[in-house]
Coordinates of C-alpha atoms in Angstrom, one line a residue:
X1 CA 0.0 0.0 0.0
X2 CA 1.4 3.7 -0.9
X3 CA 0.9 6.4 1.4
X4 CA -0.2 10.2 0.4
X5 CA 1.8 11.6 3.2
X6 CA 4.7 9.7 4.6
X7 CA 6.4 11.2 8.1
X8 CA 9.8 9.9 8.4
X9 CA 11.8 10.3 11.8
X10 CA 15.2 8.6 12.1
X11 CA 15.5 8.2 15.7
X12 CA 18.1 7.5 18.0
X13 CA 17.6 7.4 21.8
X14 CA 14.9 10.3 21.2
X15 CA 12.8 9.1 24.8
X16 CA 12.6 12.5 25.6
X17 CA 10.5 13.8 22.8
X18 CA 9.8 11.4 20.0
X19 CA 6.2 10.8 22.1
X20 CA 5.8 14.8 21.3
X21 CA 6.7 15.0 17.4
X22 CA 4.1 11.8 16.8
X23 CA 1.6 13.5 18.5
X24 CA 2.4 17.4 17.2
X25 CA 2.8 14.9 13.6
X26 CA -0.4 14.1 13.9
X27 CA -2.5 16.6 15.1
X28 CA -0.7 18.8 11.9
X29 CA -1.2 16.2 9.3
X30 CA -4.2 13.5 10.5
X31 CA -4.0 11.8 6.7
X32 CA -0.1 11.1 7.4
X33 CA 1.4 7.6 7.7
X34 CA 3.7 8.2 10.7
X35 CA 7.4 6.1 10.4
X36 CA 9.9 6.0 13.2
X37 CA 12.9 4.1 12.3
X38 CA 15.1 3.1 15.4
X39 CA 18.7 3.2 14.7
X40 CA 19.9 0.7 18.0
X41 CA 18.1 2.9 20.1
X42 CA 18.9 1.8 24.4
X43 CA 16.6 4.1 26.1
X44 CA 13.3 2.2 24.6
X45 CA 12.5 5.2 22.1
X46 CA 10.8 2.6 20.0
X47 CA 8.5 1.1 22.5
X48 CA 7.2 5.1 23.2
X49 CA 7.0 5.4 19.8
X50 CA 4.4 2.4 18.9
X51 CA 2.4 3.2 21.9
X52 CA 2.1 6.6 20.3
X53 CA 0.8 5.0 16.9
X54 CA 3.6 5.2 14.8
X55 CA 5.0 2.2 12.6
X56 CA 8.2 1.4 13.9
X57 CA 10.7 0.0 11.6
X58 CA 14.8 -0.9 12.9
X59 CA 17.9 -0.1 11.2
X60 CA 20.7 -1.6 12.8
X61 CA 23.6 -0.1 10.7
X62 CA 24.5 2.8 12.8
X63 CA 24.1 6.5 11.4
X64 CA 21.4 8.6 10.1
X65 CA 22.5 8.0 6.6
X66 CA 22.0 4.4 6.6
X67 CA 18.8 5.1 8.3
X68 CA 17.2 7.5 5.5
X69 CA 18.9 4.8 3.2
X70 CA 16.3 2.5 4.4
X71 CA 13.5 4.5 4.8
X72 CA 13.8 5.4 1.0
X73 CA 13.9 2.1 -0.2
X74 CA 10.9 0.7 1.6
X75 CA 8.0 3.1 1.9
X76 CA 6.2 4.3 -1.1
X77 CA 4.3 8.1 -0.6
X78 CA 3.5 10.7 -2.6
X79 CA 5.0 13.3 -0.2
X80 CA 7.6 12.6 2.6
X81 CA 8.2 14.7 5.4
X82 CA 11.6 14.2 6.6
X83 CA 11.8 15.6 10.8
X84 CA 13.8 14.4 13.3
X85 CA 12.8 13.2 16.6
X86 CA 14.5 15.9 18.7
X87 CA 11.3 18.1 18.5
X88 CA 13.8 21.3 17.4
X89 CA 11.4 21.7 14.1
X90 CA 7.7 22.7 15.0
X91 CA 4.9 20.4 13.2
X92 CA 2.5 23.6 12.1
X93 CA 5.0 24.0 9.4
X94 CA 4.7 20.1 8.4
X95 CA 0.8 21.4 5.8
X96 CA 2.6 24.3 4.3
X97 CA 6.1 22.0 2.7
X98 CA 3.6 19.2 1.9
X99 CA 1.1 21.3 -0.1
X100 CA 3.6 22.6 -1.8
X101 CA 4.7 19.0 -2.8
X102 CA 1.3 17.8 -3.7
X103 CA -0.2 20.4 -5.0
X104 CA 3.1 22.6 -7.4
X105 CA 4.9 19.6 -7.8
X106 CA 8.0 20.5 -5.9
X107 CA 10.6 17.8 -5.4
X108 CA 12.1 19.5 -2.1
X109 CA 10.7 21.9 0.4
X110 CA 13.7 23.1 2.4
X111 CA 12.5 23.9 6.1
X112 CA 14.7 27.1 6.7
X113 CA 16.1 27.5 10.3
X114 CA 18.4 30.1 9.1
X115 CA 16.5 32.8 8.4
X116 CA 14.4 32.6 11.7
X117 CA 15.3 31.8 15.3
X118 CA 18.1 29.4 14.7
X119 CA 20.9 31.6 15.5
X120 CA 19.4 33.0 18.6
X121 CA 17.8 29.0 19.7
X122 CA 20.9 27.6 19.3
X123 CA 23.2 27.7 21.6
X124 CA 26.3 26.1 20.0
X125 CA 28.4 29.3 18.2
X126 CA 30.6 26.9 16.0
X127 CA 27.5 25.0 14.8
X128 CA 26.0 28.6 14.0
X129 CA 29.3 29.8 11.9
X130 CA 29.8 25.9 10.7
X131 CA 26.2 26.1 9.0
X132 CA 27.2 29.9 7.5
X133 CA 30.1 28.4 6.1
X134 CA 28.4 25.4 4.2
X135 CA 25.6 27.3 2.8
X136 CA 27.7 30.0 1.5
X137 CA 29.9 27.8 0.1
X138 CA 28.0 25.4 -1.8
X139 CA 25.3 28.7 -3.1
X140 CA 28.7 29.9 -4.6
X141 CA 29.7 26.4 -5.6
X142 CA 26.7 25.3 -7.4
X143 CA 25.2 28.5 -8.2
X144 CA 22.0 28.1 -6.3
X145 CA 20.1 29.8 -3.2
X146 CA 19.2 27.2 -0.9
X147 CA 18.4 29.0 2.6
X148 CA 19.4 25.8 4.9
X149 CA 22.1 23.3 3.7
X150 CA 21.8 21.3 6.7
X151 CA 18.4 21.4 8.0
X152 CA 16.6 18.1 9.0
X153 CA 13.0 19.4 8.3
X154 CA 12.0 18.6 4.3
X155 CA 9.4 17.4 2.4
X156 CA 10.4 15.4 -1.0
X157 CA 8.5 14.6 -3.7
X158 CA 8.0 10.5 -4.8
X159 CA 10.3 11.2 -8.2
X160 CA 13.6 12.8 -5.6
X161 CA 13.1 10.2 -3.2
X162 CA 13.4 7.4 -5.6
X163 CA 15.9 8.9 -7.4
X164 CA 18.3 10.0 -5.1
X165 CA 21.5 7.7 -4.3
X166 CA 22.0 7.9 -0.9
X167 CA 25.7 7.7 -0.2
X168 CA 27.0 9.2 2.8
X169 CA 26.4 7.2 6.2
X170 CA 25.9 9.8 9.3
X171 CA 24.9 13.3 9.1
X172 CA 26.3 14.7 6.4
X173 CA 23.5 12.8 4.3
X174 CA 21.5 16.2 4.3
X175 CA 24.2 18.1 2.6
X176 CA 23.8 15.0 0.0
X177 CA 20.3 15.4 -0.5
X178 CA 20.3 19.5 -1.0
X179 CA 23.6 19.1 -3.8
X180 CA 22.3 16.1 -5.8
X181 CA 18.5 18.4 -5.7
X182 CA 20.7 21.2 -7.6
X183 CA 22.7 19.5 -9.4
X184 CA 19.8 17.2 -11.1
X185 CA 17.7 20.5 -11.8
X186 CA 15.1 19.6 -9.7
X187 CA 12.6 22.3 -8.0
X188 CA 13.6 23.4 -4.3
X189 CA 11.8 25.6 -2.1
X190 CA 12.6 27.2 0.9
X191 CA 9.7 27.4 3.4
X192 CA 10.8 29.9 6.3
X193 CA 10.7 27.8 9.8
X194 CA 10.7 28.2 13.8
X195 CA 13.8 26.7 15.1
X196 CA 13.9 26.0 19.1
X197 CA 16.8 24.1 20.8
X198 CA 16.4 20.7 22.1
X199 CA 14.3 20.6 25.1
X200 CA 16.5 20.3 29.1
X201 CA 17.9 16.6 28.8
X202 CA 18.0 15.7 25.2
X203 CA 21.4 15.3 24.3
X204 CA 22.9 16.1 21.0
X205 CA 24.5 13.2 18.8
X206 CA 26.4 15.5 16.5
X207 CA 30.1 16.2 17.1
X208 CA 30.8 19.7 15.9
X209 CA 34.0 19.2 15.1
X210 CA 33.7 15.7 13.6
X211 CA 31.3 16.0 12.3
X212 CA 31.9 19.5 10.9
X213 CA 34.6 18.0 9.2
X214 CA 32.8 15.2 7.4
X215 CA 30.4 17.8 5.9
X216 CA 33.2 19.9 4.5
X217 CA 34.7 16.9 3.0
X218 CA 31.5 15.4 1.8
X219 CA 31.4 19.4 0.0
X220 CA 34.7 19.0 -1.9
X221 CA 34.2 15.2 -3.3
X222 CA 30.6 16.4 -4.5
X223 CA 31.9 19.4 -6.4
X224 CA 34.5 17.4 -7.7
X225 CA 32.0 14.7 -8.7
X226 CA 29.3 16.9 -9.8
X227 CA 31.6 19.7 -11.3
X228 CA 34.5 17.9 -12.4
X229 CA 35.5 20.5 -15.1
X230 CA 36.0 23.0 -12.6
X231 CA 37.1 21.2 -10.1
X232 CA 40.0 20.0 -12.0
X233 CA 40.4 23.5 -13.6
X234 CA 40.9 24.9 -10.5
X235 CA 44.1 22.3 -9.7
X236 CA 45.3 22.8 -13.3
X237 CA 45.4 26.6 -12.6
X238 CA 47.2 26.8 -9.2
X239 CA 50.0 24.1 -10.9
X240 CA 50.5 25.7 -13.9
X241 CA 50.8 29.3 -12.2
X242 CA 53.5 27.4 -9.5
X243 CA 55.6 25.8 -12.5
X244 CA 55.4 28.9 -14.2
X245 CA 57.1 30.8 -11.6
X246 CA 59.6 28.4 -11.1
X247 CA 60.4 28.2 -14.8
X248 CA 60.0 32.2 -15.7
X249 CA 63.6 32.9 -14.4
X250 CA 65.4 29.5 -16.1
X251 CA 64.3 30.5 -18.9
X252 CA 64.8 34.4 -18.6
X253 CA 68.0 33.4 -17.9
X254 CA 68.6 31.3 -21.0
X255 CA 67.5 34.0 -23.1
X256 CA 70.4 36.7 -21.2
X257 CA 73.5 34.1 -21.2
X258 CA 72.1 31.1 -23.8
X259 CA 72.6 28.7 -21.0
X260 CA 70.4 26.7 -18.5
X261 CA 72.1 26.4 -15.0
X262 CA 69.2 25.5 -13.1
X263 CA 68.0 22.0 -14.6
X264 CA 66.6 20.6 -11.2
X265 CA 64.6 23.3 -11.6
X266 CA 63.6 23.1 -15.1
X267 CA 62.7 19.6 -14.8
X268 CA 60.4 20.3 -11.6
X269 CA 58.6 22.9 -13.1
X270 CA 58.0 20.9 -16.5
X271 CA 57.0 17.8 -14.4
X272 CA 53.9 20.7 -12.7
X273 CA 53.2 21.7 -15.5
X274 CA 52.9 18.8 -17.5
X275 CA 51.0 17.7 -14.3
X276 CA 48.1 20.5 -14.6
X277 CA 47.8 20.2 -18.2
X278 CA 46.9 16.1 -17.4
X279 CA 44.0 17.5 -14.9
X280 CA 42.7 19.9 -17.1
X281 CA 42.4 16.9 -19.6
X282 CA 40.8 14.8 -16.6
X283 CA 38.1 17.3 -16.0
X284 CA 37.4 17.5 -19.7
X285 CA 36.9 13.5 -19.8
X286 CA 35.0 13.3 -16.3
X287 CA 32.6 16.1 -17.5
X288 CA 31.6 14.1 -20.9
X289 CA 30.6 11.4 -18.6
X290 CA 28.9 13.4 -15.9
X291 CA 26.6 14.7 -19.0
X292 CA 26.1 11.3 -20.2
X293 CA 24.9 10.3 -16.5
X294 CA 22.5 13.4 -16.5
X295 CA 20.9 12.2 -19.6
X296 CA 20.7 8.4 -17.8
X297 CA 19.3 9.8 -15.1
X298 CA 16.4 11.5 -17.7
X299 CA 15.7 8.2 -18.4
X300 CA 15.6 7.1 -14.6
X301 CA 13.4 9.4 -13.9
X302 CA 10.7 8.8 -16.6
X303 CA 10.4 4.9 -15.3
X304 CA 9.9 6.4 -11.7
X305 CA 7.1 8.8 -13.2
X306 CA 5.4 6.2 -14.7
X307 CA 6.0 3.8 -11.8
X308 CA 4.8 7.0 -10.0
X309 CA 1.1 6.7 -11.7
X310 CA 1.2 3.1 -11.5
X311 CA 1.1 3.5 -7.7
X312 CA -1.2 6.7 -7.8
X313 CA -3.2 6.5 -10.8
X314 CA -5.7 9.3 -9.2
X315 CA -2.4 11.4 -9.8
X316 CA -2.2 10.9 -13.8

């Protein structure tokens, strides 16, 4: 059976408030399947959860990655709403992204912390300047204006969440979700959210730090993925500008006194730039392919339309 709306909240050890998001869940959005999948929960957030109503569902390879993984590959919807079980988003928000998936036929509805209460609710500076960081960056990047990189609130359309490769394991998996939205063209939406902090004894799972970390280096491997042209460019340029300066005065000085003195040094600098003229080749060949994976992924995405109307033939 497919579900119109399908409420997805990766949980782990959420005692403390996943009762509250099923119940705010469902007072917002009575027609919603509600799915709480436990990732090895100890603090029995999954027995509070099925008294509460929600189907529970376990994923037992650790991190919220894997869990969305799952969650993906098993439930069919027209819209899903995406929240996590730390009651930080509010649920009167949860109509608003979904209408705009059902109704305009928007494949993500970004629920934007940023441009609210989010720097004022939370009370971790480095996670504030951390999220700054990534959503300037990857707006500059890709050339998009997504309000809130990170944010765990979103409603997806059937055609993203069946299309989407879900790679990374922990939390950078939202970062994931935002890039491969720009990169494949798809419509995005921000919808302008209340943020408020976890409530006195939830605990946070993310390491700022760490986890900081893996977020900026999921950044770089998905430009140079996506955008390998550039990417490459961008190494080509900074050798070829390093061997030039190394080989400018060998050969100024060959053309003053006809001689080379410096060979070390002319053989270094021809071995850089030999070496950025290789990657500027490399992004050439990795960008033929990444068009002829965009025009696959054309093709992917007409059999999940019309596996799309199979399932919800009212929708043709």
């Amino acid at each position: 059976m497919a579900d119109k709306i399908a409420v997805l909240i990766p949980c782990y050890n959420e005692s403390k408030t996943v009762a509250k998001v099923i119940r705010d869940m469902k007072k917002a959005l009575p027609e919603a399947v509600i799915y709480v999948y436990d990732n090895n929960s100890t603090d029995g957030t999954d027995e509070i959860a099925r008294k509460e109503g929600a189907v529970v569902r376990y994923e037992y390879q650790q991190g919220k990655g894997n869990v969305i993984r799952s969650m993906f590959r098993d439930i069919d919807a027209q819209c899903y709403l995406m929240v996590d079980g730390d009651d930080t988003y509010p649920a009167e928000f949860a109509a608003e992204m979904c209408s705009k998936v059902l109704e305009k036929g928007t494949d993500m509805v970004v629920g934007d912390r940023l441009s609210s209460t989010y720097f004022t609710e939370n009370k971790r500076p480095f996670h504030n300047f951390g999220n700054s960081i990534v959503r300037g960056s990857i707006n500059r990047l890709f050339k998009s204006n997504i309000k809130d990189i990170m944010t765990g609130y979103r409603a997806m359309s059937y055609r993203f969440v069946k299309t989407f490769p879900v790679l990374s394991r922990n939390f950078e998996i939202e970062t994931e979700m935002t890039i491969h939205a720009i990169d494949k063209n798809m419509q995005v939406e921000n919808v302008v959210i209340e943020y408020r902090d976890r409530p006195e004894g939830s605990e946070s799972k993310l390491n700022t730090y760490a986890d900081g970390f893996k977020v900026l280096k999921t950044i770089v491997k998905m430009f140079k993925n996506y955008k390998p042209l550039e990417f490459f460019s961008l190494i080509a340029a900074v050798l070829f500008v390093v061997g030039m300066v190394f080989f400018i005065p060998v050969l100024v000085h060959f053309l003053e006194v006809g001689t080379v003195e410096k060979i070390p040094t002319l053989i270094v600098s021809g071995f850089v730039i030999l070496t950025a003229i290789i990657c500027w080749f490399s992004g050439i060949i990795l960008s033929t392919l990444v068009n002829q994976h965009k025009q696959d992924f054309e093709y992917q995405t007409q059999m999940v339309t019309n596996r799309y109307k199979d399932l919800f033939p009212e929708k043709k």
